[in-house]
Amino acid sequence: MSEFASGPQDWVGAWSEKRAALTPDRDGLVDATTGERYTYADLDRRANRTARLLREYGVEDGGRVAVVSRNRPEVVDLFFATGKTGGVLAPLSHRLAPPELGELLARVDPGLLVVETPFLGDVREATAEAEGLETAVLAVEAGDDDSVAESSQTYADELPADDSSVETATLSPEDPHLLLHTGGSTGTPKETVVTHRGVVWNSLNTITAWGLRDDDVTPMVFPMFHTGGWNVVTVPLWHMGGTVVVAREFDPGELLRVIDDEGGSVLVAVPAVLRMMTDHEDWDETDLSTLRFVKSGGGPCRQSVMETWWDRGVDLSQGYGLTECGPNNFAMPEGWPREKADAVGTPAMHVDARIVEGGEPVEPGDIGELQLRSPHAADGYLDNPEETEATFGSGWVATGDLARVDEDGYYYVEGRKKDMFVSGGENVYPAEVEDAIADHDAVAECVVVPVPDDQWGQVGKAVVELTAGAEAFSLDALRSFLDGRLARFKHPQHLAFVDEMPTSGPEKIDRQAVTERFGE
């Protein structure tokens, strides 16, 4: 191996510096909340100031900065600045309860904690519970609650004025850049160690598989405390020199406006967001002609929602990813047939995929665990060797997701291994049942959870959120609707309705919360 390939590479962390040199006057970031626009030259100057701040607090050469914030330019500054200093950025969810946040902070042990003002109260409670944690806290924006911010140092006041070039750390691709926590459906989330290598390779996989362009514009609706906020499309677009639009809050009407006003060409969102956009009063009037493609991720997208986008001439397909690998692992081939709409596509350029049962590959069409292998895989979990070995130890990333591959090489995700249940000796995959129930005109969202049954061991319980104005239906009516669509052993034996599904992210359904309320 050459010295260049194996030795330190100072370009790895210099994202803003390199892009500013290539396209200084092009917009890299738009803040839809304030209307501010930032060229790549602006972003690099901001990153230089932030890098100086981080070095004052010792956040370099592997030092860590944690941030609790909604999507805003300061979080972007921290990403580019940690690349310059060799620091590690750990974005933490502002939706976590203080005990959960305290546990993550103790694990990350940051040298600096940057907090958006609305979350200062929770962070103070969390840091008080994090035993042995000593870190400086900087507040972003005074906001409306001046009493909360009075006793805090502010990010703006501490930021050095000098925005000239800084010396960039000499980094290896194997050095960590991000600590991204998992969804946390069971217990406190795990912190996944994402290296510069992983960030770069996922970006390359995304660009080559999805065909990203330097003139692409995306409204970024995923939170920056998840991999979706960075690696799904944000960093790949910065790699190309495209434009990313962020906002503090999600609103379907505002998202439609951004696509129209900014000429949005790429959109990736969870199914519920895509559905809410189609239900919005501005849907028919919004110009969607600039959208080259839309990807749905974070769960199966209803056929009716996909058809509504297709009817507007938009190429909507499903994607698949996870924090531990990528997350962009598949793409739909050019000219893919609509009958393959339930698939997530075929593996990206530098991704290997296989379906296994008991560690051995299964035949096409059979369901097993999806495993992935790629240079964009994460390095493991922070300070968690047992979980790291279980997920990464085989040389493949064990996703925990059940899937199958057809004779044409298209992969279909059938749901989580832990969600599958056995009813009368037959395997039932909730995602398949939910997809069938979602075809009902009165169903907006559906989750199927197992419940005990004296005769069959376990049976399904359908938890349904109705569409606006729809009336509740009976279990018999639902089972009649499913006749001919699903084998009868897959039919739910119980039915419940909710006004609104609980969510764990940007309108991503919190399946764990539904299970805790309605399941065993």
Coordinates of C-alpha atoms in Angstrom, one line a residue:
M1 CA 0.0 0.0 0.0
S2 CA 1.3 3.4 -0.9
E3 CA 2.4 5.9 1.8
F4 CA -0.4 8.2 0.7
A5 CA -3.0 5.6 1.1
S6 CA -1.9 4.5 4.5
G7 CA -0.6 7.7 6.0
P8 CA -2.2 10.8 7.4
Q9 CA -4.3 12.8 4.9
D10 CA -4.9 16.4 5.8
W11 CA -7.7 16.8 3.3
V12 CA -10.0 14.5 5.1
G13 CA -11.3 17.1 7.6
A14 CA -11.0 20.2 5.4
W15 CA -14.5 20.1 3.9
S16 CA -15.3 23.8 4.1
E17 CA -11.8 24.9 3.1
K18 CA -11.7 22.7 0.0
R19 CA -15.2 23.6 -1.1
A20 CA -14.7 27.3 -0.5
A21 CA -11.6 27.2 -2.8
L22 CA -13.6 25.5 -5.5
T23 CA -17.0 27.3 -5.3
P24 CA -16.6 30.3 -2.9
D25 CA -19.7 32.2 -4.1
R26 CA -22.1 29.4 -4.3
D27 CA -24.7 29.0 -1.6
G28 CA -23.9 26.0 0.6
L29 CA -26.5 26.7 3.3
V30 CA -29.8 28.5 3.6
D31 CA -31.5 29.1 6.9
A32 CA -35.2 29.0 6.1
T33 CA -36.1 30.2 9.6
T34 CA -34.2 33.5 9.4
G35 CA -33.9 33.8 5.6
E36 CA -30.0 34.0 5.9
R37 CA -27.9 32.6 3.1
Y38 CA -24.3 31.4 3.4
T39 CA -21.9 30.9 0.6
Y40 CA -19.2 28.3 0.9
A41 CA -16.7 31.1 1.5
D42 CA -19.0 32.3 4.4
L43 CA -19.2 28.8 5.8
D44 CA -15.4 28.4 5.8
R45 CA -14.9 31.8 7.5
R46 CA -17.5 30.8 10.2
A47 CA -15.7 27.4 10.6
N48 CA -12.4 29.2 11.1
R49 CA -13.9 31.2 14.0
T50 CA -15.4 28.1 15.5
A51 CA -12.2 26.2 15.1
R52 CA -10.4 28.8 17.2
L53 CA -13.1 28.6 19.8
L54 CA -12.9 24.8 20.0
R55 CA -9.1 25.0 20.4
E56 CA -9.5 27.4 23.3
Y57 CA -11.6 24.6 24.9
G58 CA -9.2 21.8 23.9
V59 CA -11.5 20.3 21.4
E60 CA -8.9 19.0 19.0
D61 CA -7.0 15.9 18.2
G62 CA -9.8 13.6 19.3
G63 CA -11.4 16.0 21.9
R64 CA -15.2 16.1 21.8
V65 CA -17.8 18.8 21.6
A66 CA -21.5 17.9 22.2
V67 CA -24.3 20.0 20.9
V68 CA -28.0 19.9 21.9
S69 CA -29.9 22.0 19.3
R70 CA -32.3 22.0 16.5
N71 CA -31.0 22.4 13.0
R72 CA -29.2 25.8 12.7
P73 CA -26.0 27.2 11.2
E74 CA -24.0 27.0 14.4
V75 CA -24.4 23.2 14.3
V76 CA -23.0 23.2 10.7
D77 CA -20.1 25.4 12.0
L78 CA -19.3 22.8 14.6
F79 CA -19.2 20.0 11.9
F80 CA -16.7 21.9 9.7
A81 CA -14.7 23.2 12.6
T82 CA -14.2 19.8 14.2
G83 CA -12.9 18.7 10.8
K84 CA -10.3 21.4 10.9
T85 CA -9.2 20.8 14.5
G86 CA -9.4 17.0 14.5
G87 CA -12.2 17.2 17.1
V88 CA -15.2 14.9 17.3
L89 CA -18.8 16.3 17.1
A90 CA -21.4 14.5 19.2
P91 CA -24.9 15.9 18.4
L92 CA -27.4 14.8 21.1
S93 CA -31.2 14.7 20.8
H94 CA -33.1 17.6 22.4
R95 CA -36.0 15.2 22.6
L96 CA -34.4 13.0 25.2
A97 CA -35.4 13.2 28.9
P98 CA -32.8 14.7 31.3
P99 CA -31.8 11.3 32.7
E100 CA -31.2 9.8 29.2
L101 CA -29.4 13.0 28.1
G102 CA -27.2 12.8 31.3
E103 CA -26.3 9.2 30.6
L104 CA -25.2 10.1 27.0
L105 CA -23.3 13.1 28.2
A106 CA -21.4 11.0 30.7
R107 CA -20.5 8.5 28.0
V108 CA -19.4 11.2 25.5
D109 CA -17.6 13.2 28.2
P110 CA -17.3 16.4 26.0
G111 CA -14.7 19.2 26.5
L112 CA -17.4 21.7 25.5
L113 CA -21.2 21.6 25.4
V114 CA -23.1 23.9 23.1
V115 CA -26.8 24.2 23.8
E116 CA -29.6 26.0 22.0
T117 CA -31.3 28.2 24.7
P118 CA -34.7 26.5 24.8
F119 CA -33.0 23.3 26.0
L120 CA -30.7 24.8 28.7
G121 CA -33.0 23.8 31.5
D122 CA -33.0 20.1 30.5
V123 CA -29.3 20.2 29.9
R124 CA -28.6 21.6 33.3
E125 CA -30.7 18.9 34.9
A126 CA -28.9 16.3 32.8
T127 CA -25.4 17.5 33.7
A128 CA -26.3 17.5 37.3
E129 CA -27.2 13.9 37.0
A130 CA -24.1 12.9 35.0
E131 CA -21.7 11.8 37.6
G132 CA -18.2 13.3 37.3
L133 CA -19.0 15.4 34.2
E134 CA -17.2 18.7 34.1
T135 CA -17.7 20.7 31.0
A136 CA -18.1 24.3 29.9
V137 CA -21.6 25.1 28.5
L138 CA -22.2 27.8 25.9
A139 CA -25.7 28.9 25.1
V140 CA -26.8 29.7 21.5
E141 CA -29.1 32.6 21.3
A142 CA -30.7 34.4 24.2
G143 CA -34.1 33.6 22.9
D144 CA -37.3 34.8 24.8
D145 CA -36.4 33.2 28.1
D146 CA -33.7 35.6 29.3
S147 CA -33.8 34.2 32.8
V148 CA -32.6 30.9 31.5
A149 CA -29.7 32.4 29.6
E150 CA -28.6 35.0 32.2
S151 CA -26.1 32.7 34.0
S152 CA -24.8 31.1 30.9
Q153 CA -21.9 32.1 28.7
T154 CA -23.1 32.6 25.2
Y155 CA -21.7 31.0 22.1
A156 CA -21.7 34.4 20.2
D157 CA -19.8 36.2 23.0
E158 CA -17.1 33.5 23.2
L159 CA -16.6 33.2 19.4
P160 CA -13.3 34.8 18.3
A161 CA -13.6 37.5 15.7
D162 CA -10.7 36.2 13.6
D163 CA -12.1 34.3 10.6
S164 CA -8.8 34.0 8.7
S165 CA -7.5 30.5 7.8
V166 CA -6.5 28.2 10.5
E167 CA -4.0 25.4 10.5
T168 CA -5.9 22.2 9.7
A169 CA -5.2 19.1 11.7
T170 CA -3.4 16.2 9.9
L171 CA -5.9 13.4 10.1
S172 CA -6.2 9.8 9.1
P173 CA -9.4 8.4 7.5
E174 CA -9.7 6.1 10.5
D175 CA -10.0 9.1 12.9
P176 CA -13.5 9.6 14.3
H177 CA -15.4 12.6 13.2
L178 CA -19.0 12.0 14.5
L179 CA -20.6 10.3 17.5
L180 CA -24.1 9.6 16.3
H181 CA -26.6 7.9 18.6
T182 CA -29.0 5.3 17.4
G183 CA -32.8 5.7 17.6
G184 CA -32.9 4.3 21.1
S185 CA -36.0 2.1 20.7
T186 CA -34.8 0.0 23.7
G187 CA -33.0 1.7 26.6
T188 CA -30.6 4.6 26.3
P189 CA -29.3 5.0 22.7
K190 CA -25.9 3.7 21.8
E191 CA -23.2 6.1 20.5
T192 CA -22.0 5.0 17.1
V193 CA -18.4 6.0 16.1
V194 CA -18.4 7.4 12.6
T195 CA -14.9 8.0 11.1
H196 CA -13.8 10.4 8.4
R197 CA -13.5 7.4 6.2
G198 CA -17.1 6.4 6.8
V199 CA -18.3 10.0 6.0
V200 CA -16.3 10.2 2.8
W201 CA -17.3 6.7 1.5
N202 CA -21.0 7.2 2.3
S203 CA -20.8 10.5 0.4
L204 CA -19.2 8.8 -2.6
N205 CA -21.7 5.9 -2.5
T206 CA -24.6 8.4 -2.4
I207 CA -23.2 10.6 -5.2
T208 CA -22.5 7.7 -7.5
A209 CA -25.7 5.7 -6.8
W210 CA -28.2 8.6 -6.7
G211 CA -26.5 10.8 -9.3
L212 CA -26.2 13.9 -7.1
R213 CA -25.2 17.1 -9.0
D214 CA -23.5 20.3 -8.0
D215 CA -26.7 22.3 -8.7
D216 CA -28.9 20.2 -6.5
V217 CA -30.9 21.8 -3.7
T218 CA -32.4 19.9 -0.8
P219 CA -34.7 20.9 2.1
M220 CA -33.2 18.9 4.9
V221 CA -35.9 17.7 7.2
F222 CA -34.0 15.1 9.3
P223 CA -32.6 16.3 12.7
M224 CA -28.9 16.8 12.9
F225 CA -28.7 14.6 16.0
H226 CA -29.3 11.6 13.7
T227 CA -27.3 10.2 10.8
G228 CA -30.1 11.4 8.5
G229 CA -29.3 15.0 9.3
W230 CA -25.7 14.5 8.0
N231 CA -25.0 11.5 5.9
V232 CA -28.3 10.9 4.0
V233 CA -27.9 13.9 1.8
T234 CA -26.4 16.9 3.6
V235 CA -22.7 16.0 3.5
P236 CA -23.0 14.4 0.0
L237 CA -24.4 17.6 -1.4
W238 CA -21.7 19.7 0.3
H239 CA -19.2 17.2 -1.3
M240 CA -20.7 18.1 -4.7
G241 CA -21.1 21.9 -3.9
G242 CA -24.9 21.8 -3.7
T243 CA -27.2 23.7 -1.4
V244 CA -28.8 22.5 1.9
V245 CA -31.8 24.3 3.4
V246 CA -32.4 23.9 7.1
A247 CA -35.1 25.1 9.5
R248 CA -35.8 24.9 13.3
E249 CA -39.2 23.2 12.9
F250 CA -40.9 21.0 10.3
D251 CA -44.1 22.2 8.7
P252 CA -45.5 20.6 5.5
G253 CA -46.7 23.9 4.1
E254 CA -43.3 25.5 4.7
L255 CA -41.5 22.6 3.1
L256 CA -43.6 22.9 0.0
R257 CA -42.8 26.6 -0.1
V258 CA -39.1 26.0 0.2
I259 CA -39.2 23.5 -2.7
D260 CA -41.1 26.0 -4.8
D261 CA -39.0 29.1 -3.8
E262 CA -35.6 27.5 -3.7
G263 CA -36.0 25.1 -6.7
G264 CA -35.6 22.0 -4.5
S265 CA -34.3 19.1 -6.7
V266 CA -33.7 16.4 -4.1
L267 CA -35.9 15.5 -1.1
V268 CA -35.4 12.6 1.4
A269 CA -38.0 12.3 4.2
V270 CA -39.9 9.7 6.3
P271 CA -43.2 8.4 4.9
A272 CA -45.4 10.5 7.3
V273 CA -43.8 13.7 6.1
L274 CA -44.4 12.7 2.5
R275 CA -48.0 11.9 3.3
M276 CA -48.5 15.2 5.2
M277 CA -47.2 17.1 2.2
T278 CA -49.7 15.5 -0.1
D279 CA -52.5 16.2 2.4
H280 CA -51.6 19.9 2.7
E281 CA -53.9 22.5 1.1
D282 CA -50.9 23.9 -0.9
W283 CA -50.1 20.5 -2.5
D284 CA -51.9 21.0 -5.8
E285 CA -50.6 24.6 -6.3
T286 CA -46.9 23.9 -5.5
D287 CA -44.5 23.7 -8.4
L288 CA -42.8 20.3 -8.0
S289 CA -41.2 20.3 -11.5
T290 CA -37.7 21.0 -10.1
L291 CA -37.7 17.8 -8.1
R292 CA -35.5 15.3 -9.8
F293 CA -36.2 12.5 -7.3
V294 CA -37.6 11.9 -3.8
K295 CA -36.6 9.1 -1.4
S296 CA -38.6 7.7 1.4
G297 CA -36.8 6.3 4.4
G298 CA -37.3 5.3 8.0
G299 CA -40.0 2.7 7.3
P300 CA -42.3 1.5 4.4
C301 CA -44.1 4.1 2.4
R302 CA -47.7 3.5 1.5
Q303 CA -48.5 2.7 -2.1
S304 CA -51.2 5.3 -2.2
V305 CA -48.7 8.0 -1.1
M306 CA -46.2 6.9 -3.7
E307 CA -48.9 7.0 -6.4
T308 CA -49.9 10.6 -5.4
W309 CA -46.3 11.7 -5.9
W310 CA -46.0 9.8 -9.1
D311 CA -49.2 11.5 -10.4
R312 CA -47.3 14.8 -10.0
G313 CA -44.5 13.4 -12.2
V314 CA -42.0 13.0 -9.3
D315 CA -39.8 9.9 -9.1
L316 CA -40.4 8.7 -5.6
S317 CA -38.8 5.5 -4.4
Q318 CA -37.9 3.9 -1.1
G319 CA -34.5 3.8 0.6
Y320 CA -32.9 2.0 3.4
G321 CA -30.1 2.9 5.9
L322 CA -28.9 2.8 9.5
T323 CA -26.5 4.7 11.6
E324 CA -24.1 1.8 11.8
C325 CA -23.6 1.5 8.0
G326 CA -23.9 4.4 5.6
P327 CA -26.7 5.1 5.8
N328 CA -27.2 5.1 2.0
N329 CA -26.8 1.4 1.0
F330 CA -29.2 0.9 -1.9
A331 CA -30.5 2.7 -5.0
M332 CA -33.2 2.1 -7.5
P333 CA -31.8 1.3 -11.0
E334 CA -32.7 3.7 -13.9
G335 CA -36.1 2.8 -15.4
W336 CA -37.1 0.6 -12.4
P337 CA -40.5 -0.9 -12.9
R338 CA -43.4 0.3 -10.7
E339 CA -44.1 -3.3 -9.6
K340 CA -40.8 -3.1 -7.7
A341 CA -42.0 -0.1 -5.6
D342 CA -41.8 -2.0 -2.3
A343 CA -38.1 -2.7 -2.9
V344 CA -35.3 -0.5 -1.5
G345 CA -33.3 -1.2 -4.7
T346 CA -30.0 -2.8 -5.4
P347 CA -26.7 -2.3 -3.5
A348 CA -24.8 0.9 -4.1
M349 CA -21.5 1.0 -5.9
H350 CA -19.3 0.2 -2.9
V351 CA -21.7 -1.9 -0.8
D352 CA -22.1 -5.6 -0.5
A353 CA -25.4 -7.1 0.8
R354 CA -26.5 -10.6 1.7
I355 CA -29.4 -12.3 3.4
V356 CA -28.5 -14.9 6.0
E357 CA -30.1 -17.3 8.4
G358 CA -27.9 -18.8 11.1
G359 CA -24.9 -17.1 9.5
E360 CA -25.5 -18.8 6.1
P361 CA -26.9 -17.2 3.0
V362 CA -30.4 -18.1 2.0
E363 CA -32.0 -18.7 -1.4
P364 CA -33.5 -15.7 -3.3
G365 CA -37.0 -15.1 -2.1
D366 CA -36.4 -16.5 1.4
I367 CA -36.5 -14.1 4.4
G368 CA -33.4 -13.7 6.6
E369 CA -31.3 -11.1 8.3
L370 CA -29.9 -8.4 6.1
Q371 CA -26.1 -7.9 6.5
L372 CA -24.0 -5.2 4.8
R373 CA -20.3 -4.7 4.1
S374 CA -18.8 -1.4 3.0
P375 CA -16.0 1.0 3.7
H376 CA -18.7 3.4 4.9
A377 CA -19.6 1.2 7.9
A378 CA -19.0 2.7 11.3
D379 CA -16.2 1.6 13.6
G380 CA -18.4 0.3 16.4
Y381 CA -20.1 1.7 19.5
L382 CA -18.4 4.0 21.9
D383 CA -17.2 2.1 25.0
N384 CA -19.5 -0.9 24.2
P385 CA -17.3 -3.8 23.1
E386 CA -20.0 -6.5 23.5
E387 CA -22.5 -4.7 21.3
T388 CA -19.7 -3.8 18.9
E389 CA -18.8 -7.5 18.5
A390 CA -22.4 -8.6 18.1
T391 CA -23.0 -6.0 15.3
F392 CA -19.6 -5.7 13.5
G393 CA -17.6 -8.7 14.7
S394 CA -18.3 -11.0 11.6
G395 CA -16.8 -8.5 9.1
W396 CA -20.4 -7.8 8.0
V397 CA -22.8 -5.3 9.7
A398 CA -25.6 -7.2 11.2
T399 CA -28.5 -4.9 10.7
G400 CA -31.2 -6.7 12.8
D401 CA -33.6 -6.2 9.9
L402 CA -35.3 -9.0 8.0
A403 CA -35.2 -8.8 4.3
R404 CA -35.3 -10.8 1.1
V405 CA -33.8 -10.4 -2.4
D406 CA -35.7 -11.3 -5.6
E407 CA -34.4 -13.0 -8.7
D408 CA -33.6 -9.5 -10.2
G409 CA -31.4 -8.5 -7.3
Y410 CA -33.9 -6.1 -5.7
Y411 CA -33.9 -6.1 -1.9
Y412 CA -37.1 -5.8 0.2
V413 CA -37.0 -5.0 3.9
E414 CA -39.7 -7.0 5.8
G415 CA -39.2 -5.4 9.2
R416 CA -37.1 -5.7 12.4
K417 CA -36.1 -9.2 13.6
K418 CA -37.2 -8.2 17.1
D419 CA -40.7 -7.1 15.7
M420 CA -41.4 -10.5 14.1
F421 CA -43.7 -12.8 16.1
V422 CA -44.9 -16.4 15.8
S423 CA -48.6 -17.1 15.6
G424 CA -49.6 -20.8 15.6
G425 CA -46.2 -21.8 14.4
E426 CA -46.2 -19.3 11.5
N427 CA -43.9 -16.2 11.3
V428 CA -45.7 -12.9 11.1
Y429 CA -43.9 -9.8 9.9
P430 CA -45.7 -6.7 11.1
A431 CA -44.5 -4.5 8.2
E432 CA -46.3 -6.7 5.7
V433 CA -49.5 -6.6 7.7
E434 CA -49.2 -2.8 8.2
D435 CA -48.7 -2.3 4.5
A436 CA -51.9 -4.2 3.7
I437 CA -53.9 -2.3 6.3
A438 CA -52.6 1.0 5.1
D439 CA -54.4 0.4 1.7
H440 CA -57.6 1.0 3.6
D441 CA -58.9 4.5 2.7
A442 CA -59.7 5.4 6.3
V443 CA -56.2 4.5 7.6
A444 CA -53.6 7.3 7.9
E445 CA -51.0 5.3 9.9
C446 CA -50.9 1.7 11.3
V447 CA -48.7 -0.2 13.7
V448 CA -49.2 -4.0 14.4
V449 CA -47.9 -5.3 17.7
P450 CA -48.0 -8.9 19.1
V451 CA -50.2 -9.7 22.1
P452 CA -50.6 -13.1 24.0
D453 CA -53.2 -15.5 22.9
D454 CA -54.2 -18.8 24.6
Q455 CA -54.8 -20.6 21.4
W456 CA -52.1 -19.3 19.0
G457 CA -49.4 -18.2 21.4
Q458 CA -49.3 -14.7 19.9
V459 CA -51.6 -12.7 17.6
G460 CA -51.5 -9.3 16.1
K461 CA -53.1 -6.1 17.4
A462 CA -53.6 -3.3 14.9
V463 CA -53.2 0.2 16.2
V464 CA -54.7 2.6 13.7
E465 CA -54.7 6.4 13.2
L466 CA -57.6 7.4 11.0
T467 CA -57.5 9.9 8.1
A468 CA -59.2 13.2 8.7
G469 CA -62.9 12.8 8.9
A470 CA -62.9 9.0 8.6
E471 CA -65.0 6.9 11.0
A472 CA -63.7 4.0 13.0
F473 CA -64.4 0.5 11.7
S474 CA -64.8 -2.8 13.4
L475 CA -62.3 -5.7 13.6
D476 CA -64.6 -7.8 11.4
A477 CA -64.7 -5.1 8.8
L478 CA -60.9 -4.9 8.8
R479 CA -60.5 -8.6 8.5
S480 CA -63.0 -8.7 5.7
F481 CA -60.9 -5.9 3.9
L482 CA -57.8 -8.1 4.4
D483 CA -59.3 -11.2 2.9
G484 CA -57.5 -12.0 -0.3
R485 CA -54.7 -9.6 0.6
L486 CA -53.1 -11.5 3.5
A487 CA -53.2 -15.1 4.7
R488 CA -55.7 -15.3 7.5
F489 CA -53.1 -16.3 10.2
K490 CA -51.6 -12.8 9.6
H491 CA -54.9 -11.0 10.2
P492 CA -55.0 -8.9 13.4
Q493 CA -57.2 -10.4 16.1
H494 CA -57.4 -7.1 18.0
L495 CA -57.9 -3.5 17.0
A496 CA -57.3 -0.1 18.7
F497 CA -57.5 3.5 17.5
V498 CA -55.3 6.5 18.5
D499 CA -55.9 10.2 17.7
E500 CA -52.2 10.5 16.8
M501 CA -49.2 8.1 16.7
P502 CA -46.4 8.9 19.0
T503 CA -43.2 9.9 17.2
S504 CA -39.5 9.6 18.1
G505 CA -38.1 11.9 15.4
P506 CA -39.3 14.1 12.5
E507 CA -42.7 12.4 12.3
K508 CA -41.1 9.0 12.6
I509 CA -43.5 6.6 14.4
D510 CA -42.2 5.5 17.9
R511 CA -43.0 1.8 17.6
Q512 CA -41.6 1.1 21.1
A513 CA -44.1 3.6 22.6
V514 CA -47.0 1.9 20.7
T515 CA -45.8 -1.5 21.9
E516 CA -45.5 -0.4 25.5
R517 CA -49.0 0.9 25.5
F518 CA -50.9 -1.7 23.4
G519 CA -48.7 -4.8 23.3
E520 CA -47.7 -7.4 25.9

